Structures are given as C-alpha cells and as structure tokens.
Short mmCIF file of C-alpha atoms in Angstrom, two decimals:
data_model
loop_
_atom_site.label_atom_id
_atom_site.label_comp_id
_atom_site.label_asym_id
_atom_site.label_seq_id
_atom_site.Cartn_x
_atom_site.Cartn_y
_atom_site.Cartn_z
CA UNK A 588 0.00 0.00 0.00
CA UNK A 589 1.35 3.58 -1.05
CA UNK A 590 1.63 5.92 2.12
CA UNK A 591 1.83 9.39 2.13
CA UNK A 592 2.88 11.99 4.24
CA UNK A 593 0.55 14.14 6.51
CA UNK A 594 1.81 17.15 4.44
CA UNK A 595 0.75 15.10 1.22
CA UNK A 596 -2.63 14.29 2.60
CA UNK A 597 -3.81 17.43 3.89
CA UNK A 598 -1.55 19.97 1.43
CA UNK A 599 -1.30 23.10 3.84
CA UNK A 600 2.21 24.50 4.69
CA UNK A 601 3.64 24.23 7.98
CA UNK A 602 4.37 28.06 9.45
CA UNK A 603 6.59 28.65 11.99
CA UNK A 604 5.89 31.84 14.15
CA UNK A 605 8.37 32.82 16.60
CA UNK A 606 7.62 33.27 20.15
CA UNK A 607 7.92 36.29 22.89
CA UNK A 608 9.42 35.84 26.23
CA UNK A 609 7.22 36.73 29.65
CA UNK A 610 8.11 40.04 30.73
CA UNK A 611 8.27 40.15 34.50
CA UNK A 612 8.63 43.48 36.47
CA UNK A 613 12.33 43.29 37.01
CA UNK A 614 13.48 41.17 33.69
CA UNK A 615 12.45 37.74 31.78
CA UNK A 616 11.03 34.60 32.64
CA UNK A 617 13.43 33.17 30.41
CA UNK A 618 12.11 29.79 30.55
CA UNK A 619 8.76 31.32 29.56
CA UNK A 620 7.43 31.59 25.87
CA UNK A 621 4.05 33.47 24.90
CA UNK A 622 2.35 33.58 21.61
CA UNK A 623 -0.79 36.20 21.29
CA UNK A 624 -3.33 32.93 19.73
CA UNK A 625 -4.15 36.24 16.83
CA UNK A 626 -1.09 35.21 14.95
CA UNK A 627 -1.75 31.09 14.97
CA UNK A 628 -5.38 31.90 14.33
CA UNK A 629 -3.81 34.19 11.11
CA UNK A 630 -2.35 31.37 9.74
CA UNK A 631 -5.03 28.65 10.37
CA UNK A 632 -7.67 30.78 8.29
CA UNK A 633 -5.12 31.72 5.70
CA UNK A 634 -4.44 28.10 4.75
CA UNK A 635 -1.20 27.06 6.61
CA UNK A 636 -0.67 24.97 10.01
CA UNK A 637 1.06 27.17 12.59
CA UNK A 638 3.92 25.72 14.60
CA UNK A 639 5.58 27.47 17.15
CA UNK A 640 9.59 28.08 17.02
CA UNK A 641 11.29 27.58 20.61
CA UNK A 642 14.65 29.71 21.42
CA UNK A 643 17.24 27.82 21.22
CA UNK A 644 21.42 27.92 20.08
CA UNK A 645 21.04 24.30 18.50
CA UNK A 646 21.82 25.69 14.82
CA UNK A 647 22.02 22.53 13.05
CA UNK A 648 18.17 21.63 15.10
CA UNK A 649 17.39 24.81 13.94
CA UNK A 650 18.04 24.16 10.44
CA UNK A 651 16.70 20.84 10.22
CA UNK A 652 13.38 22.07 11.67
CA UNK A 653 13.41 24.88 8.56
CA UNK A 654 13.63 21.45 6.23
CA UNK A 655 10.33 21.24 7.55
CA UNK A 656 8.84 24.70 7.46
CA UNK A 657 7.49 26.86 4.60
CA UNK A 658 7.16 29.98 6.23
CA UNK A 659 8.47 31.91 8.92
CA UNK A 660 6.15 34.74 11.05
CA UNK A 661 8.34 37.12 13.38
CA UNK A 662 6.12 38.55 15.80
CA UNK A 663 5.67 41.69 17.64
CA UNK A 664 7.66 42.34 20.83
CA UNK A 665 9.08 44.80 22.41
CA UNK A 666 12.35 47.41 21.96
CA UNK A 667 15.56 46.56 19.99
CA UNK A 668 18.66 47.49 21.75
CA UNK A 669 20.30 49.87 19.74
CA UNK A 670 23.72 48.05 20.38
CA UNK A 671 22.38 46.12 17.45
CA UNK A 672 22.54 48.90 15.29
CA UNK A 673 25.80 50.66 16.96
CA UNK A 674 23.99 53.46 18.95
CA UNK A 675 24.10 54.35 22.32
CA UNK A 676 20.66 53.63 24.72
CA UNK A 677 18.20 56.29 24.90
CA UNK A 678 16.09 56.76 28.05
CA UNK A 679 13.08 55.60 26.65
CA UNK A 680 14.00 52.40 25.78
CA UNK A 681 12.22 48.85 27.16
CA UNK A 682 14.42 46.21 25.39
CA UNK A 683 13.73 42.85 24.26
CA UNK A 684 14.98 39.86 25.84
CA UNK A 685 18.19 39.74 23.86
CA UNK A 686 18.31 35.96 23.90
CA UNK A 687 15.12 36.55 21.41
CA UNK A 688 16.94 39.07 19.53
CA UNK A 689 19.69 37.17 18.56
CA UNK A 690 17.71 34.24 17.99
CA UNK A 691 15.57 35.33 15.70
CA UNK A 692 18.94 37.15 13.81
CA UNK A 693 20.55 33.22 13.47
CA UNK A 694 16.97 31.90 12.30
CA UNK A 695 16.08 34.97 9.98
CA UNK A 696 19.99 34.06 8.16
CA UNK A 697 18.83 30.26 8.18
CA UNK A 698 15.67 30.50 6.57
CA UNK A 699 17.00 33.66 4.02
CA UNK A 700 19.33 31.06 3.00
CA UNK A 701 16.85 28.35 2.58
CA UNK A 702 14.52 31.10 0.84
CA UNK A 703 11.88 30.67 3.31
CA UNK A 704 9.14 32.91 2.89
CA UNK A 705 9.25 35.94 5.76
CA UNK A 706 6.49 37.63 7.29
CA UNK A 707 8.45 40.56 9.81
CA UNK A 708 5.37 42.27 12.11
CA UNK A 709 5.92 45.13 14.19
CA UNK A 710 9.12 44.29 16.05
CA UNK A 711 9.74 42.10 13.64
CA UNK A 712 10.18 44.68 10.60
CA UNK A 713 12.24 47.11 12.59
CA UNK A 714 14.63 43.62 13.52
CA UNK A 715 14.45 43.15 9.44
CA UNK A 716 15.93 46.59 8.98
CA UNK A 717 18.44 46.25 11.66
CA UNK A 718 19.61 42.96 10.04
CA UNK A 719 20.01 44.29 7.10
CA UNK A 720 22.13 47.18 8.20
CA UNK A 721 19.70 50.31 8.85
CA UNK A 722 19.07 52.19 12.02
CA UNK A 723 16.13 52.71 14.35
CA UNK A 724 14.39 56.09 15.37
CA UNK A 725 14.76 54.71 19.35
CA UNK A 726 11.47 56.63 20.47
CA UNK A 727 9.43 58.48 17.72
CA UNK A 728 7.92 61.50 19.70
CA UNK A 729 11.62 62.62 20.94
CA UNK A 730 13.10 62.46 18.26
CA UNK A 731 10.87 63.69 15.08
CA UNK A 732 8.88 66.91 15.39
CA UNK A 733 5.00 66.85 13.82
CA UNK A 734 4.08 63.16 13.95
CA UNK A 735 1.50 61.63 14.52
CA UNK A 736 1.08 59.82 18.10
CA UNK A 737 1.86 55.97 17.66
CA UNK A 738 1.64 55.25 20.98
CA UNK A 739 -1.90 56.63 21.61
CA UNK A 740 -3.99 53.99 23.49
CA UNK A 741 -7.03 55.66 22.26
CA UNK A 742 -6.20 56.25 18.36
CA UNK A 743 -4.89 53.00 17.86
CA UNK A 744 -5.94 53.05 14.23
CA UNK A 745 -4.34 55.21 11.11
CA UNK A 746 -4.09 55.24 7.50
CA UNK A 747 -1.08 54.46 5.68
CA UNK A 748 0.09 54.96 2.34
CA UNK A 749 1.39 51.78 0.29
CA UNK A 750 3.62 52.86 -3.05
CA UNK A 751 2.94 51.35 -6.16
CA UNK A 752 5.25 49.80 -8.18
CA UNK A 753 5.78 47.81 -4.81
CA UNK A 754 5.15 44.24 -3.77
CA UNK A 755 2.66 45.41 -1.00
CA UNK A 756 0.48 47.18 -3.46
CA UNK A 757 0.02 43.80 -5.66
CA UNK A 758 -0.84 42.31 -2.17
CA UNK A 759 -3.20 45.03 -0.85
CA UNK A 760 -4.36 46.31 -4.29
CA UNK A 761 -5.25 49.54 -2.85
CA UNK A 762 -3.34 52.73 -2.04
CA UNK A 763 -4.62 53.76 1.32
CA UNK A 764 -6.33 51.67 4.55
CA UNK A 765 -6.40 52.51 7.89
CA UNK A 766 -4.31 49.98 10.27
CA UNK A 767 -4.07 48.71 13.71
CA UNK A 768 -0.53 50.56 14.93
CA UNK A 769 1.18 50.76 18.11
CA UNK A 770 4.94 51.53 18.26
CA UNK A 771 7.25 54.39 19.80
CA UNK A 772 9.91 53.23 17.31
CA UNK A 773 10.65 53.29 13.60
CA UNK A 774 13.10 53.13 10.55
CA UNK A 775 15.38 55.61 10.61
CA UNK A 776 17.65 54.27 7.86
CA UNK A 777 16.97 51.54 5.63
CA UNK A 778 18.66 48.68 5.53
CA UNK A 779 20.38 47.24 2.97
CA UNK A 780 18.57 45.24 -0.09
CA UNK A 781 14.97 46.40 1.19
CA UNK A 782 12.34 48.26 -0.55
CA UNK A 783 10.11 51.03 1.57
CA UNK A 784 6.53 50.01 0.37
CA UNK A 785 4.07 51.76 2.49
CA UNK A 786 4.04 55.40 4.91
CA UNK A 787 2.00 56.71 7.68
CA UNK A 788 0.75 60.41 6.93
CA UNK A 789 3.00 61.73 8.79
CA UNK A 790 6.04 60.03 6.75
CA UNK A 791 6.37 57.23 9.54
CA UNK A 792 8.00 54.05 7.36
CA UNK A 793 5.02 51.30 7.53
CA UNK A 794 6.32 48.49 5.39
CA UNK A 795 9.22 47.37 3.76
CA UNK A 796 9.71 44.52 1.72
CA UNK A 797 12.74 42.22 0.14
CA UNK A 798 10.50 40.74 -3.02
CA UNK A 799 8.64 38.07 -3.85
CA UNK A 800 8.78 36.55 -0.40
CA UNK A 801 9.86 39.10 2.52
CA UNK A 802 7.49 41.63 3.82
CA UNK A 803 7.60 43.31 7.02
CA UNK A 804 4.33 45.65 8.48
CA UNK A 805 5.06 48.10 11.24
CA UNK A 806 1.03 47.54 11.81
CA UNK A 807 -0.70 44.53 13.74
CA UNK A 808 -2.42 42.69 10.92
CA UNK A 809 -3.28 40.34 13.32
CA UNK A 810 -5.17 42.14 15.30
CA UNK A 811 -7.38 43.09 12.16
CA UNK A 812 -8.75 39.12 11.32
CA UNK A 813 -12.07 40.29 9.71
CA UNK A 814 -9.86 42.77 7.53
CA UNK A 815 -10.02 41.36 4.20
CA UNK A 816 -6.72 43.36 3.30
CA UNK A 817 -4.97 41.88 5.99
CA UNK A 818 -6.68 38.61 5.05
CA UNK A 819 -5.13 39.07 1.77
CA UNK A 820 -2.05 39.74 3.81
CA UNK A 821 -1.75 36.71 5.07
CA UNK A 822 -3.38 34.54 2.32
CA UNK A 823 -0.43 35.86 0.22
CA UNK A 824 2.34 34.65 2.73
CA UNK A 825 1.21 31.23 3.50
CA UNK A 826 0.55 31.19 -0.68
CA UNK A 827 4.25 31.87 -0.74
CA UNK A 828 5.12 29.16 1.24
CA UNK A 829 2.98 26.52 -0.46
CA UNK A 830 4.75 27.26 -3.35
CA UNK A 831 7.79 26.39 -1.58
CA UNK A 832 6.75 23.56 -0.48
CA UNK A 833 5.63 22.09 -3.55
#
C-alpha cells in the first residue's frame, strides 16, 4: 500500500511563528514563551498549520526544523537594543529579551538562506531593517517633530500609504487603509537590499519589503482578522510558502 505523508494528505504548509518571552517586572522569565493565539489563528484561516519556534542555540536543530517549514512569522515584541545597530541607549527604551533578539537574527539568516518565505510584524520589521544594516528612530515622539502619536492607546488606528510599483500594493491592491498601529519606534535608515513600500501620513515608514517573499508591516495585521486586506495579507504569505513547499 502507497503511504503518504501528513503534508501530502492534507496539502497546507507548515508556518513557523516565533515566540515572545514573559516580561516580568524586574526582567524575563526566560524559561517562559508566549504567543498572542491572533497570529496562529492568522495562519489557520489563511491556509497554513502554525507551529511554534522555541529559542534555542542548536543551529544545526534549527536548520533541520526549517527542512520542515514553509514559512516563517516574526512577531511583535518589544524594543531593539540599539547596540544592534551601533547606537548608544536612549532613556526611553524597554528592550527585548536579547536571547530573542539574537535568535531570531541566526533563524532569519537560516531561513533567508533556505529562501523561506518571511512575514516581519511590528518588532519584527524594525529587527528586518536592523539585520540588514539600517538604524532605528529609538522613540518616535523625541526624536521627530510633527508626527502623529503611535503610541496613543485611544487612536490606535491610522491610515497608511502603500507605493505602487511595490510588492505590498500587488498584495493590498489599494493605495490607502487605515491599520491597527502601536509603536514608539521606527526606521530611521533603511537597511540594505529592502524596498520602503508603504508610509503613515505623517512620513512614519510602515512596510518594507525584500521581493517576492519578505514583507515586514510596522502595523498589527493580526489584530485586524475580519480585515479582508490583511486577510489578503496573510493569504499571500502562507501562498508563498505553499509554493515552496511544492
């Protein structure tokens, strides 16, 4: 009797999305890893099978677990420390676990190198910058005169701007949506290789993008699930990496 594989049967890429670690008051529970269930549910109703991607310095585990996966998510989180990026701290800054941070720097290399599709939210799009050799603005109200507040807990929504010609404009097909954004920090300089896609009104970088299969939102597309443009979002990443599976 032929068998197949569970991946045969069932045709849905596996998609790995990376994992926070609990904050505590003073530090990390660094034995603790959270996932917000909006990002797993993301992928479920976009067609892909989420599995979640433990910390770890095992590099050759690491890589032999992205034989397996089709797409990567990096998720939201908090600050980058701007040692990453060769500045000094500013006092504004709440910093990742670095553990995380350097984690997710080995696995983004790995799965570049494997051409694993990428989907960088929030955090993760300022970390794709910084990887690729650009700079943060550490906290956006200090630093830049006349924007908008991105830290407002009672605005949380805003319009941005996506550029045509760009890979998030075949994506969103339209030129202008309001999104779900909270951040105090943005691109400052772009890295390397990318592509700015999409701006807030106030000039605020939104999206960048390393075509066909790296995108990274400053917004929270997964806190918009009834959104069909960030349906589309998503339905376009875990497209990506069914392709690269087959």
């Amino acid at each position: 009797m032929k068998k197949h594989s569970l991946n045969t049967k069932i045709k849905k890429p596996y998609i790995g999305i990376t994992c926070e670690v609990q904050k505590l008051k003073y530090g990390f529970a660094e034995f603790e890893l959270t996932c917000d269930y909006r990002y797993i549910q993301a992928i479920f109703d976009a067609g892909g099978l989420p599995v979640l991607i433990p910390i770890t310095n095992q590099e050759k585990d690491l890589s032999l677990l992205l034989d397996n996966i089709s797409g990567i998510v990096i998720v939201g989180g908090a600050d980058i420390h701007p040692k990453f990026y060769n500045e000094k701290i500013r006092k504004e800054i709440k910093p990742a676990y670095r553990g995380r941070v350097k984690f997710e720097i080995q696995l983004y290399h790995l799965a570049e190198k494997k051409k694993i599709p990428i989907l960088a939210i929030c955090y993760g799009m300022q970390l794709l910058n910084v990887i690729h050799g650009g700079t943060l603005f550490q906290d956006i109200q200090s630093e830049i005169k006349g924007t908008l507040n991105h830290q407002s807990k009672r605005n949380l929504f805003h319009k941005v701007e996506v550029q045509k010609d760009t890979l998030c404009y075949k994506i969103f097909k339209e030129c202008s949506f309001p999104v779900y954004s909270r951040h105090h920090q943005a691109i400052k300089t772009l890295g390397k290789d990318l592509k700015i896609s999409a701006f807030a009104q106030d000039g605020i970088v939104e999206a960048i993008e390393k075509p066909p299969y790296i995108v990274g939102v400053q917004w929270h597309p997964e806190q918009q699930l009834t959104d069909p443009r960030q349906q589309r979002l998503f339905r376009y990443f875990v497209n990506q990496a069914r392709a690269k599976k087959s």
